[in-house]
Short mmCIF file of C-alpha atoms and ligand atoms in Angstrom, two decimals:
data_model
loop_
_atom_site.label_atom_id
_atom_site.label_comp_id
_atom_site.label_asym_id
_atom_site.label_seq_id
_atom_site.Cartn_x
_atom_site.Cartn_y
_atom_site.Cartn_z
CA MET Z 1 21.33 27.48 29.71
CA ALA Z 2 17.87 25.69 30.90
CA LYS Z 3 18.51 22.23 31.65
CA ALA Z 4 16.67 19.90 29.19
CA ARG Z 5 13.28 18.76 30.77
CA THR Z 6 13.29 14.50 30.90
CA THR Z 7 9.98 13.29 30.18
CA TYR Z 8 9.64 9.47 30.20
CA ARG Z 9 8.04 7.50 27.57
CA CYS Z 10 6.67 3.83 27.78
CA ALA Z 11 8.79 1.24 25.97
CA GLU Z 12 5.66 -0.56 25.13
CA CYS Z 13 3.11 1.84 23.76
CA GLY Z 14 5.27 5.03 23.43
CA ALA Z 15 2.85 7.07 25.76
CA ALA Z 16 4.80 10.13 27.31
CA SER Z 17 4.65 11.02 30.87
CA PRO Z 18 6.42 13.87 32.83
CA LYS Z 19 7.47 11.83 35.83
CA TRP Z 20 8.46 8.38 36.23
CA GLN Z 21 6.04 6.08 37.89
CA GLY Z 22 6.04 1.92 37.86
CA GLN Z 23 3.14 1.51 35.93
CA CYS Z 24 2.27 3.12 32.37
CA ALA Z 25 -0.90 5.16 32.35
CA GLY Z 26 -1.21 4.20 28.81
CA CYS Z 27 -1.07 0.53 28.37
CA GLY Z 28 -1.00 -0.33 32.09
CA ALA Z 29 2.41 -2.19 31.39
CA TRP Z 30 4.60 -2.37 34.64
CA ASN Z 31 8.26 -1.30 34.70
CA THR Z 32 8.16 -0.03 31.33
CA LEU Z 33 8.71 3.83 31.73
CA GLU Z 34 12.20 5.12 30.46
CA PRO Z 35 13.82 8.48 30.49
CA ALA Z 36 13.14 10.04 26.77
CA ARG Z 37 15.64 12.64 25.55
CA ALA Z 38 14.46 15.95 24.37
CA ALA Z 39 15.57 15.71 21.20
CA ASP Z 40 13.55 12.39 20.59
CA LEU Z 41 10.36 14.40 21.36
CA GLY Z 42 10.54 16.58 18.37
CA GLY Z 43 11.33 16.49 14.79
CA TYR Z 44 13.81 17.73 12.71
CA ALA Z 45 15.56 20.86 13.98
CA GLY Z 46 17.66 22.24 11.07
CA GLU Z 47 18.15 26.04 10.73
CA VAL Z 48 16.74 28.24 13.28
CA ARG Z 49 15.89 31.54 11.24
CA GLY Z 50 12.84 31.29 9.13
CA ARG Z 51 13.27 32.23 5.20
CA ARG Z 52 10.67 33.60 2.60
CA LEU Z 53 9.29 30.66 1.27
CA ALA Z 54 9.49 32.45 -2.34
CA ASP Z 55 13.38 32.11 -1.63
CA VAL Z 56 13.60 28.78 -1.00
CA ASP Z 57 15.14 26.92 -3.69
CA GLU Z 58 13.04 23.72 -4.35
CA THR Z 59 14.86 22.39 -7.44
CA ALA Z 60 17.09 20.71 -4.79
CA LEU Z 61 14.60 18.18 -4.78
CA HIS Z 62 15.85 16.70 -7.84
CA ARG Z 63 14.20 13.18 -8.14
CA GLN Z 64 16.52 10.27 -8.85
CA SER Z 65 15.32 7.25 -10.47
CA THR Z 66 15.43 4.12 -8.59
CA GLY Z 67 16.25 2.05 -11.64
CA LEU Z 68 12.81 0.29 -11.44
CA VAL Z 69 10.06 1.94 -12.89
CA GLU Z 70 7.03 0.40 -10.63
CA LEU Z 71 9.09 1.60 -7.75
CA ASP Z 72 9.59 5.07 -8.93
CA ARG Z 73 5.60 5.24 -9.71
CA VAL Z 74 4.88 4.42 -6.11
CA LEU Z 75 7.14 7.04 -4.77
CA GLY Z 76 5.64 9.38 -7.07
CA GLY Z 77 8.39 9.93 -9.76
CA GLY Z 78 11.70 8.45 -7.89
CA LEU Z 79 13.62 9.05 -4.78
CA VAL Z 80 13.76 12.82 -3.27
CA PRO Z 81 17.24 13.21 -1.80
CA GLY Z 82 16.80 13.86 1.85
CA ALA Z 83 13.36 11.99 1.73
CA VAL Z 84 12.84 9.22 4.39
CA VAL Z 85 11.00 6.08 2.92
CA LEU Z 86 9.59 3.60 5.13
CA ILE Z 87 8.79 0.27 3.46
CA GLY Z 88 6.37 -2.46 5.36
CA GLY Z 89 5.28 -5.89 4.92
CA ASP Z 90 5.19 -9.17 6.12
CA PRO Z 91 8.44 -11.23 6.60
CA GLY Z 92 9.55 -13.02 3.30
CA ILE Z 93 7.45 -11.08 1.15
CA GLY Z 94 10.36 -9.43 -0.77
CA LYS Z 95 11.59 -6.25 0.88
CA SER Z 96 15.07 -6.98 0.97
CA THR Z 97 14.89 -8.41 -2.71
CA LEU Z 98 13.70 -5.37 -4.02
CA LEU Z 99 15.82 -3.00 -2.55
CA LEU Z 100 18.71 -4.88 -3.62
CA GLN Z 101 17.42 -5.14 -7.04
CA ALA Z 102 16.75 -1.17 -6.79
CA ALA Z 103 20.57 -0.75 -5.44
CA ALA Z 104 21.89 -2.83 -8.81
CA ALA Z 105 19.39 -1.02 -11.00
CA ALA Z 106 20.69 2.22 -9.75
CA GLY Z 107 23.76 1.60 -11.65
CA ASP Z 108 26.88 3.83 -10.45
CA ARG Z 109 24.77 6.04 -7.96
CA GLN Z 110 26.07 5.04 -4.39
CA THR Z 111 24.08 3.22 -2.09
CA LEU Z 112 24.73 1.81 1.36
CA TYR Z 113 23.08 -1.20 2.02
CA VAL Z 114 22.86 -1.42 6.26
CA SER Z 115 21.84 -5.28 7.35
CA GLY Z 116 20.79 -5.98 10.71
CA GLU Z 117 18.97 -9.21 9.49
CA GLU Z 118 21.51 -11.16 7.32
CA SER Z 119 25.20 -11.64 7.17
CA LEU Z 120 27.25 -9.82 4.28
CA ALA Z 121 27.56 -13.33 2.79
CA GLN Z 122 24.10 -13.98 2.70
CA ILE Z 123 23.63 -10.81 1.06
CA ALA Z 124 26.26 -11.58 -1.52
CA LEU Z 125 24.66 -15.19 -1.89
CA ARG Z 126 21.15 -13.17 -2.68
CA ALA Z 127 22.81 -10.94 -5.24
CA ARG Z 128 24.39 -13.92 -7.24
CA ARG Z 129 20.96 -15.48 -7.08
CA LEU Z 130 19.32 -12.58 -8.62
CA GLU Z 131 22.53 -12.21 -11.06
CA VAL Z 132 23.20 -8.51 -10.38
CA GLU Z 133 26.32 -6.90 -9.87
CA PRO Z 134 25.57 -3.65 -8.03
CA ALA Z 135 28.31 -1.26 -8.92
CA GLY Z 136 27.55 1.48 -6.49
CA LEU Z 137 26.56 -0.75 -3.64
CA THR Z 138 28.53 -1.20 -0.40
CA VAL Z 139 27.26 -3.41 2.32
CA LEU Z 140 27.62 -3.16 6.03
CA ALA Z 141 26.29 -5.55 8.76
CA GLU Z 142 25.74 -3.15 11.79
CA THR Z 143 22.89 -2.36 14.16
CA ARG Z 144 24.08 0.49 16.18
CA VAL Z 145 22.44 3.20 14.73
CA GLU Z 146 25.26 6.00 15.99
CA ASP Z 147 27.77 3.96 13.67
CA ILE Z 148 25.61 3.83 10.86
CA VAL Z 149 25.00 7.53 11.05
CA ALA Z 150 28.73 8.38 11.52
CA LEU Z 151 29.51 6.17 8.17
CA ALA Z 152 26.67 7.45 6.09
CA ARG Z 153 28.34 10.71 7.09
CA GLU Z 154 31.59 10.18 5.94
CA GLU Z 155 30.69 8.14 2.82
CA ARG Z 156 27.42 10.30 1.62
CA PRO Z 157 26.07 7.85 -0.60
CA ALA Z 158 22.91 8.87 -2.50
CA CYS Z 159 20.96 6.35 -0.66
CA LEU Z 160 21.02 4.49 2.56
CA VAL Z 161 19.21 1.46 3.03
CA VAL Z 162 18.40 0.37 6.70
CA ASP Z 163 17.02 -3.26 6.64
CA SER Z 164 15.56 -3.65 9.26
CA VAL Z 165 14.49 -0.67 11.44
CA GLN Z 166 13.77 -2.93 14.02
CA THR Z 167 16.88 -4.29 14.48
CA VAL Z 168 18.98 -1.28 15.10
CA TYR Z 169 19.17 0.24 18.48
CA SER Z 170 20.74 3.74 20.28
CA ASP Z 171 23.13 3.46 22.94
CA ALA Z 172 21.30 6.58 24.77
CA LEU Z 173 18.21 4.29 25.51
CA PRO Z 174 18.28 0.97 27.69
CA SER Z 175 15.63 -0.39 26.03
CA ALA Z 176 15.75 -3.54 23.60
CA PRO Z 177 15.94 -3.01 19.85
CA GLY Z 178 12.37 -3.12 18.20
CA SER Z 179 10.71 -1.33 21.39
CA VAL Z 180 8.93 1.61 20.50
CA ASN Z 181 11.40 4.11 21.93
CA GLN Z 182 14.24 2.23 20.18
CA LEU Z 183 12.35 2.86 16.73
CA ARG Z 184 11.62 6.29 17.82
CA GLU Z 185 15.00 7.32 18.66
CA CYS Z 186 16.94 5.47 15.73
CA THR Z 187 14.26 6.80 13.21
CA ALA Z 188 15.08 10.33 14.73
CA GLN Z 189 18.63 9.93 14.21
CA LEU Z 190 18.13 8.87 10.65
CA VAL Z 191 15.82 11.44 9.51
CA ARG Z 192 17.94 13.95 11.18
CA LEU Z 193 21.01 12.39 8.98
CA ALA Z 194 18.82 12.39 5.95
CA LYS Z 195 17.58 16.20 6.11
CA ALA Z 196 21.22 17.66 7.21
CA ASN Z 197 23.09 15.37 4.19
CA ASP Z 198 20.37 15.03 1.63
CA ILE Z 199 20.79 11.58 1.70
CA ALA Z 200 17.62 9.26 0.75
CA VAL Z 201 17.07 6.91 3.46
CA MET Z 202 15.14 3.56 2.90
CA LEU Z 203 13.71 1.88 5.83
CA VAL Z 204 12.78 -1.51 5.90
CA GLY Z 205 10.13 -2.06 8.66
CA HIS Z 206 8.05 -5.27 9.90
CA VAL Z 207 4.74 -5.26 10.11
CA THR Z 208 3.32 -6.67 13.39
CA LYS Z 209 0.49 -8.84 14.14
CA THR Z 210 -1.69 -5.85 14.07
CA GLY Z 211 -0.70 -5.12 10.91
CA SER Z 212 0.90 -1.79 11.37
CA ILE Z 213 4.65 -0.88 11.48
CA ALA Z 214 5.89 -1.26 14.85
CA GLY Z 215 2.87 -1.07 16.83
CA PRO Z 216 0.92 2.23 17.35
CA ARG Z 217 2.13 3.65 13.82
CA VAL Z 218 4.98 5.45 15.69
CA LEU Z 219 7.25 6.02 12.51
CA GLU Z 220 4.90 6.61 10.07
CA HIS Z 221 4.12 10.26 11.23
CA MET Z 222 8.08 10.85 11.32
CA VAL Z 223 9.10 9.75 7.82
CA ASP Z 224 8.11 11.26 4.20
CA ALA Z 225 6.80 8.00 2.51
CA VAL Z 226 5.20 4.98 3.56
CA LEU Z 227 5.04 1.85 1.31
CA TYR Z 228 3.14 -1.19 2.07
CA PHE Z 229 3.88 -4.49 0.50
CA GLU Z 230 0.36 -6.45 0.09
CA ASN Z 231 -0.14 -9.94 -1.48
CA GLN Z 232 -2.95 -12.59 -1.27
CA ALA Z 233 -1.57 -15.71 0.59
CA GLY Z 234 0.04 -17.97 -2.03
CA SER Z 235 -0.13 -15.34 -4.87
CA ARG Z 236 3.01 -14.40 -6.99
CA TYR Z 237 2.10 -10.76 -7.14
CA ARG Z 238 3.29 -8.25 -4.95
CA ILE Z 239 1.48 -4.87 -4.56
CA VAL Z 240 3.57 -2.00 -3.42
CA ARG Z 241 1.15 0.65 -1.92
CA ALA Z 242 2.00 4.28 -1.22
CA VAL Z 243 -0.14 5.07 1.88
CA LYS Z 244 1.64 8.34 2.78
CA ASN Z 245 3.30 10.34 0.23
CA ARG Z 246 4.80 13.91 0.92
CA PHE Z 247 6.12 14.02 -2.51
CA GLY Z 248 3.49 12.08 -4.56
CA ALA Z 249 0.25 10.74 -4.49
CA ALA Z 250 -1.00 8.78 -1.73
CA ASN Z 251 -2.52 5.05 -2.78
CA GLU Z 252 -0.27 4.56 -5.97
CA LEU Z 253 0.31 1.28 -6.77
CA GLY Z 254 3.37 -0.69 -8.07
CA VAL Z 255 2.86 -3.92 -9.06
CA PHE Z 256 5.76 -6.86 -9.10
CA VAL Z 257 5.74 -10.68 -9.57
CA MET Z 258 8.13 -12.69 -7.55
CA THR Z 259 9.99 -15.04 -9.51
CA GLU Z 260 13.31 -16.91 -9.51
CA GLN Z 261 15.27 -14.01 -10.53
CA GLY Z 262 13.84 -11.84 -7.88
CA MET Z 263 11.00 -9.31 -8.33
CA ARG Z 264 9.93 -8.66 -11.84
CA GLU Z 265 7.83 -5.27 -12.68
CA VAL Z 266 4.71 -5.99 -14.14
CA LYS Z 267 3.88 -3.50 -16.86
CA ASN Z 268 0.18 -4.09 -17.56
CA PRO Z 269 -1.46 -4.89 -14.29
CA SER Z 270 -4.96 -4.66 -15.44
CA ALA Z 271 -4.50 -7.85 -17.27
CA ILE Z 272 -3.24 -9.91 -14.47
CA PHE Z 273 -5.99 -9.47 -11.96
CA LEU Z 274 -8.42 -10.55 -14.56
CA SER Z 275 -8.86 -14.37 -14.47
CA ARG Z 276 -9.80 -15.37 -18.17
CA TYR Z 277 -12.49 -18.27 -18.22
CA PRO Z 278 -13.27 -20.24 -21.50
CA GLU Z 279 -16.78 -19.60 -20.71
CA PRO Z 280 -18.57 -16.82 -18.64
CA VAL Z 281 -19.09 -17.92 -15.15
CA ALA Z 282 -21.74 -16.93 -12.55
CA GLY Z 283 -20.78 -14.47 -9.88
CA SER Z 284 -17.78 -12.85 -11.74
CA VAL Z 285 -17.66 -9.21 -12.44
CA ILE Z 286 -15.00 -6.94 -13.52
CA THR Z 287 -14.81 -3.45 -12.26
CA ALA Z 288 -12.18 -0.79 -12.51
CA VAL Z 289 -10.91 1.01 -9.24
CA HIS Z 290 -8.60 3.86 -9.04
CA GLN Z 291 -5.33 3.61 -7.33
CA GLY Z 292 -3.07 6.60 -7.06
CA SER Z 293 -2.62 7.85 -10.87
CA ARG Z 294 -4.08 4.94 -12.38
CA PRO Z 295 -7.06 2.75 -13.29
CA LEU Z 296 -6.80 -0.62 -12.72
CA LEU Z 297 -9.26 -3.54 -13.80
CA VAL Z 298 -10.10 -6.22 -10.94
CA GLU Z 299 -12.37 -9.04 -11.21
CA ILE Z 300 -14.94 -9.07 -8.19
CA GLN Z 301 -15.96 -12.57 -7.16
CA ALA Z 302 -19.45 -13.43 -5.46
CA LEU Z 303 -20.87 -16.64 -4.24
CA THR Z 304 -24.14 -17.02 -2.80
CA ASP Z 305 -25.23 -20.01 -0.92
CA ARG Z 306 -28.46 -20.94 0.85
CA THR Z 307 -28.25 -20.44 4.74
CA GLY Z 308 -28.08 -23.44 6.61
CA GLY Z 309 -30.14 -22.29 9.86
CA GLY Z 310 -28.97 -19.36 11.84
CA SER Z 311 -28.28 -15.80 10.58
CA PRO Z 312 -26.62 -15.91 7.11
CA ARG Z 313 -23.09 -14.88 6.67
CA ARG Z 314 -21.58 -12.38 5.10
CA LEU Z 315 -17.66 -12.41 4.51
CA ALA Z 316 -15.70 -10.03 2.13
CA VAL Z 317 -12.27 -10.13 1.23
CA GLY Z 318 -10.57 -7.10 -0.17
CA LEU Z 319 -13.83 -4.99 0.04
CA ASP Z 320 -15.22 -3.18 3.38
CA GLN Z 321 -17.50 -5.97 5.17
CA ASN Z 322 -19.53 -2.94 6.65
CA ARG Z 323 -20.35 -1.44 3.47
CA MET Z 324 -21.38 -4.94 2.24
CA ALA Z 325 -24.16 -5.56 4.47
CA LEU Z 326 -25.34 -1.75 3.52
CA LEU Z 327 -25.40 -2.59 -0.17
CA LEU Z 328 -27.25 -5.91 0.21
CA ALA Z 329 -29.79 -3.89 2.34
CA ALA Z 330 -30.04 -1.49 -0.70
CA LEU Z 331 -30.32 -4.45 -3.05
CA HIS Z 332 -33.13 -6.00 -1.34
CA ARG Z 333 -35.13 -2.59 -1.01
CA HIS Z 334 -34.49 -0.85 -4.30
CA GLY Z 335 -33.61 -4.04 -6.34
CA GLY Z 336 -36.01 -6.28 -5.04
CA VAL Z 337 -33.41 -9.15 -4.29
CA ALA Z 338 -33.44 -10.88 -1.10
CA THR Z 339 -30.46 -12.33 0.37
CA TYR Z 340 -31.58 -12.59 4.00
CA ASP Z 341 -31.87 -16.61 3.79
CA GLU Z 342 -28.40 -16.66 1.62
CA ASP Z 343 -24.77 -16.46 2.70
CA VAL Z 344 -22.84 -14.10 0.59
CA PHE Z 345 -19.15 -14.24 -0.03
CA LEU Z 346 -17.29 -11.51 -2.08
CA ASN Z 347 -13.92 -11.63 -3.14
CA VAL Z 348 -11.45 -9.37 -4.71
CA VAL Z 349 -9.17 -11.53 -6.95
CA GLY Z 350 -5.52 -11.10 -6.69
CA GLY Z 351 -5.24 -9.61 -3.23
CA VAL Z 352 -6.36 -6.11 -4.32
CA LYS Z 353 -7.93 -4.18 -1.63
CA ILE Z 354 -10.53 -1.84 -2.79
CA ALA Z 355 -10.84 1.38 -0.50
CA GLU Z 356 -13.72 3.22 -2.91
CA THR Z 357 -17.02 2.82 -3.26
CA ALA Z 358 -16.83 2.68 -7.14
CA ALA Z 359 -16.75 -0.94 -6.79
CA ASP Z 360 -20.10 -0.88 -4.97
CA LEU Z 361 -22.25 -2.05 -8.40
CA ALA Z 362 -20.08 -4.20 -9.46
CA ALA Z 363 -20.08 -6.20 -6.15
CA LEU Z 364 -24.05 -6.26 -5.99
CA LEU Z 365 -24.23 -7.32 -9.82
CA ALA Z 366 -21.78 -10.06 -8.74
CA THR Z 367 -24.17 -11.13 -6.12
CA VAL Z 368 -26.99 -10.82 -8.30
CA SER Z 369 -25.38 -13.06 -10.64
CA SER Z 370 -24.23 -15.55 -8.55
CA LEU Z 371 -27.88 -15.81 -6.91
CA HIS Z 372 -29.67 -16.12 -10.37
CA VAL Z 373 -26.89 -18.28 -11.76
CA GLU Z 374 -26.73 -15.82 -14.51
CA PRO Z 375 -23.22 -15.17 -15.98
CA VAL Z 376 -22.23 -11.28 -16.55
CA PRO Z 377 -20.62 -11.64 -20.21
CA ALA Z 378 -16.89 -11.33 -19.55
CA SER Z 379 -16.46 -8.17 -21.97
CA VAL Z 380 -18.64 -6.28 -19.61
CA LEU Z 381 -17.03 -3.51 -17.38
CA VAL Z 382 -19.18 -2.35 -14.21
CA PHE Z 383 -18.35 0.33 -11.63
CA GLY Z 384 -20.46 2.89 -9.73
CA GLU Z 385 -21.16 3.93 -6.12
CA VAL Z 386 -24.97 2.95 -4.66
CA GLY Z 387 -26.42 5.31 -2.50
CA LEU Z 388 -29.11 4.12 0.43
CA ALA Z 389 -31.79 5.33 -2.10
CA GLY Z 390 -30.85 2.88 -4.75
CA GLU Z 391 -29.28 5.39 -6.84
CA ILE Z 392 -26.19 4.84 -8.98
CA ARG Z 393 -23.92 7.77 -8.03
CA PRO Z 394 -20.94 9.06 -10.38
CA VAL Z 395 -17.46 8.60 -9.11
CA ALA Z 396 -14.18 10.30 -9.77
CA TRP Z 397 -12.04 9.43 -12.81
CA GLY Z 398 -15.03 7.61 -14.84
CA GLU Z 399 -13.84 8.44 -18.03
CA GLU Z 400 -10.38 7.10 -17.03
CA ARG Z 401 -11.97 3.73 -16.02
CA LEU Z 402 -13.74 3.58 -19.15
CA ARG Z 403 -10.61 4.42 -21.34
CA GLU Z 404 -8.69 1.74 -19.64
CA ALA Z 405 -11.49 -0.89 -20.10
CA ALA Z 406 -11.73 -0.05 -23.95
CA LYS Z 407 -7.81 -0.41 -23.92
CA LEU Z 408 -8.22 -3.92 -22.75
CA GLY Z 409 -10.80 -5.03 -25.50
CA PHE Z 410 -14.02 -4.58 -23.26
CA THR Z 411 -16.86 -4.09 -25.53
CA ALA Z 412 -19.43 -2.67 -23.12
CA ALA Z 413 -19.61 -0.94 -19.80
CA ILE Z 414 -22.14 -0.37 -17.19
CA ALA Z 415 -21.60 2.88 -15.55
CA PRO Z 416 -23.26 6.16 -13.75
CA ARG Z 417 -25.11 8.00 -15.75
CA ALA Z 418 -23.34 11.11 -15.14
CA ASN Z 419 -20.02 9.44 -15.98
CA LEU Z 420 -20.88 8.80 -19.55
CA PRO Z 421 -18.09 10.60 -21.49
CA ARG Z 422 -19.12 13.37 -23.98
CA THR Z 423 -17.29 11.76 -26.81
CA PRO Z 424 -18.01 8.26 -27.47
CA ILE Z 425 -15.03 5.88 -26.90
CA SER Z 426 -14.40 3.84 -29.94
CA GLY Z 427 -15.30 -0.05 -29.21
CA LEU Z 428 -17.14 0.34 -26.35
CA SER Z 429 -20.81 0.59 -25.76
CA CYS Z 430 -21.58 2.66 -22.30
CA HIS Z 431 -24.77 2.01 -20.48
CA GLY Z 432 -25.68 4.96 -18.31
CA VAL Z 433 -27.68 3.84 -15.31
CA ALA Z 434 -29.12 6.12 -12.56
CA THR Z 435 -30.82 3.55 -10.30
CA LEU Z 436 -30.16 -0.11 -9.28
CA GLY Z 437 -33.13 -1.10 -11.23
CA GLU Z 438 -31.84 -0.02 -14.20
CA ALA Z 439 -28.47 -1.49 -13.50
CA LEU Z 440 -30.30 -4.93 -13.21
CA THR Z 441 -32.16 -4.46 -16.36
CA VAL Z 442 -28.86 -3.69 -18.43
CA MET Z 443 -27.37 -6.39 -16.71
CA ARG Z 444 -29.90 -9.16 -17.88
CA GLN Z 445 -30.14 -7.54 -21.33
CA LEU Z 446 -26.42 -7.66 -22.03
CA ALA Z 447 -26.50 -11.48 -20.72
CA ALA Z 448 -29.35 -12.26 -22.82
CA GLY Z 449 -27.89 -10.46 -25.90
CA GLU Z 450 -24.52 -12.87 -25.06
CA ALA Z 451 -26.50 -16.20 -24.78
CA GLY Z 452 -28.84 -15.32 -27.69
P1 TYD D 501 12.81 -11.49 1.14
O1 TYD D 501 13.42 -10.37 0.18
O2 TYD D 501 13.94 -11.88 2.01
O3 TYD D 501 11.83 -10.73 2.02
P2 TYD D 501 11.80 -9.84 3.18
O4 TYD D 501 12.90 -9.10 3.18
O5 TYD D 501 10.53 -9.04 2.89
O6 TYD D 501 11.70 -10.45 4.73
O7 TYD D 501 12.19 -12.34 0.21
C1 TYD D 501 12.41 -13.83 0.60
C2 TYD D 501 11.81 -14.60 -0.16
O8 TYD D 501 11.50 -14.56 -1.48
C3 TYD D 501 11.34 -15.85 0.24
O9 TYD D 501 10.73 -16.71 0.44
C4 TYD D 501 12.37 -16.70 -1.36
C5 TYD D 501 11.69 -15.80 -2.32
N1 TYD D 501 12.63 -15.03 -3.48
C6 TYD D 501 12.45 -15.94 -4.61
O10 TYD D 501 11.40 -16.40 -4.69
N2 TYD D 501 13.02 -15.25 -5.70
C7 TYD D 501 14.27 -14.69 -5.56
O11 TYD D 501 14.91 -14.69 -6.62
C8 TYD D 501 14.62 -14.41 -4.28
C9 TYD D 501 15.92 -13.44 -3.93
C10 TYD D 501 13.79 -14.76 -3.41
MG1 MG D 502 14.50 -9.29 4.76
#
């Protein structure tokens, strides 16, 4: 038998090296290389013989509900046996709370909850606070991954929760828990356990200062789905987003609110991201983003302020700052509105991060609204991509966005002309625009209509 080739891996950055050396070539750290086991370098190795794809039974991937509708939605319809899900987020955002609630909501389904962070008494105390009595839940305080795997093999729970993956370690490696090599090795062992025994595994991962789970995204490619908890400082709302999902749509959102009784699902998330003002205010525009499988209405706020000397400031929270600079340039050239002597601040209410261009037009109209102190009526929805030639380009899911707005009582929409629905939507008058100039004209007409 061929001897397994030993390679070395840096405990800091995870870079591989064929031979040992004092300094890691990847990150420059000293004395961090340690032997990596061959198994740790590859992924899951199950059956050795290939099979015809048509003969493979996909019904084995029968989804189970987690018991929480919003969590099921983010997972693409529920937990798949054998799937490994990584759940990331800042400390204290509610990961442990949500998983405990999911275990309780699952009823009789067996869940093994392994905690490396809290004592069993603390978990019991939290369950009491949440007023849940998880019938099928077994808890274990353990951090050695070999023991966790052995117990899971014996007990065969439907779901294994490891809270958190940064606290577990393997005897096979000398480095400390939480180091990249340990994370890689422990996760590899847990992935193998999941695939070989059809156990759904949920791994909790803390987010590092740079914003990724455990540094250089080492875990994300090893697991089937990655969910991130997001929230805006001080907000009670928690957004769970699927950034990767082998069994469902990526970018799917679930919305929860943190209460005294733990995380409560928000059934109509569009309603919460809209702040309701008694009077229309300048600088606020509602747009529709499309996240995963559903549209979501969010409010974009802009504030412009005369620059007090020096170069003007541009700051965007929840939107891409570079895109903002580009949009403001288009606004000047094609809309005739100059902002070179104005500081411009943009904010998406509720901590939502918008990663699509459909919010372009709303961001610009909010800016113009603030600059001219001219409120856009609160019953108007705005969306559309703005091109560099000042054209308003159509976006995907146009009709879904319009219908969501109509459902929530909006009466008018400014949307790309190519996105107008073939059959009118009752209650919603849609204004199709093809250029930035047209959009500004419609905005003024709607504002004047409201005022007059
Ligand atoms: P937790 O689930 O421990 O966060 P994580 O596992 O992501 O670190 O959440 C802890 C926070 O949630 C803590 O600040 C208290 C708060 N909380 C509530 O507001 N209500 C509750 O019912 C519970 C259990 C916690
Ligand atoms: Mg926790």
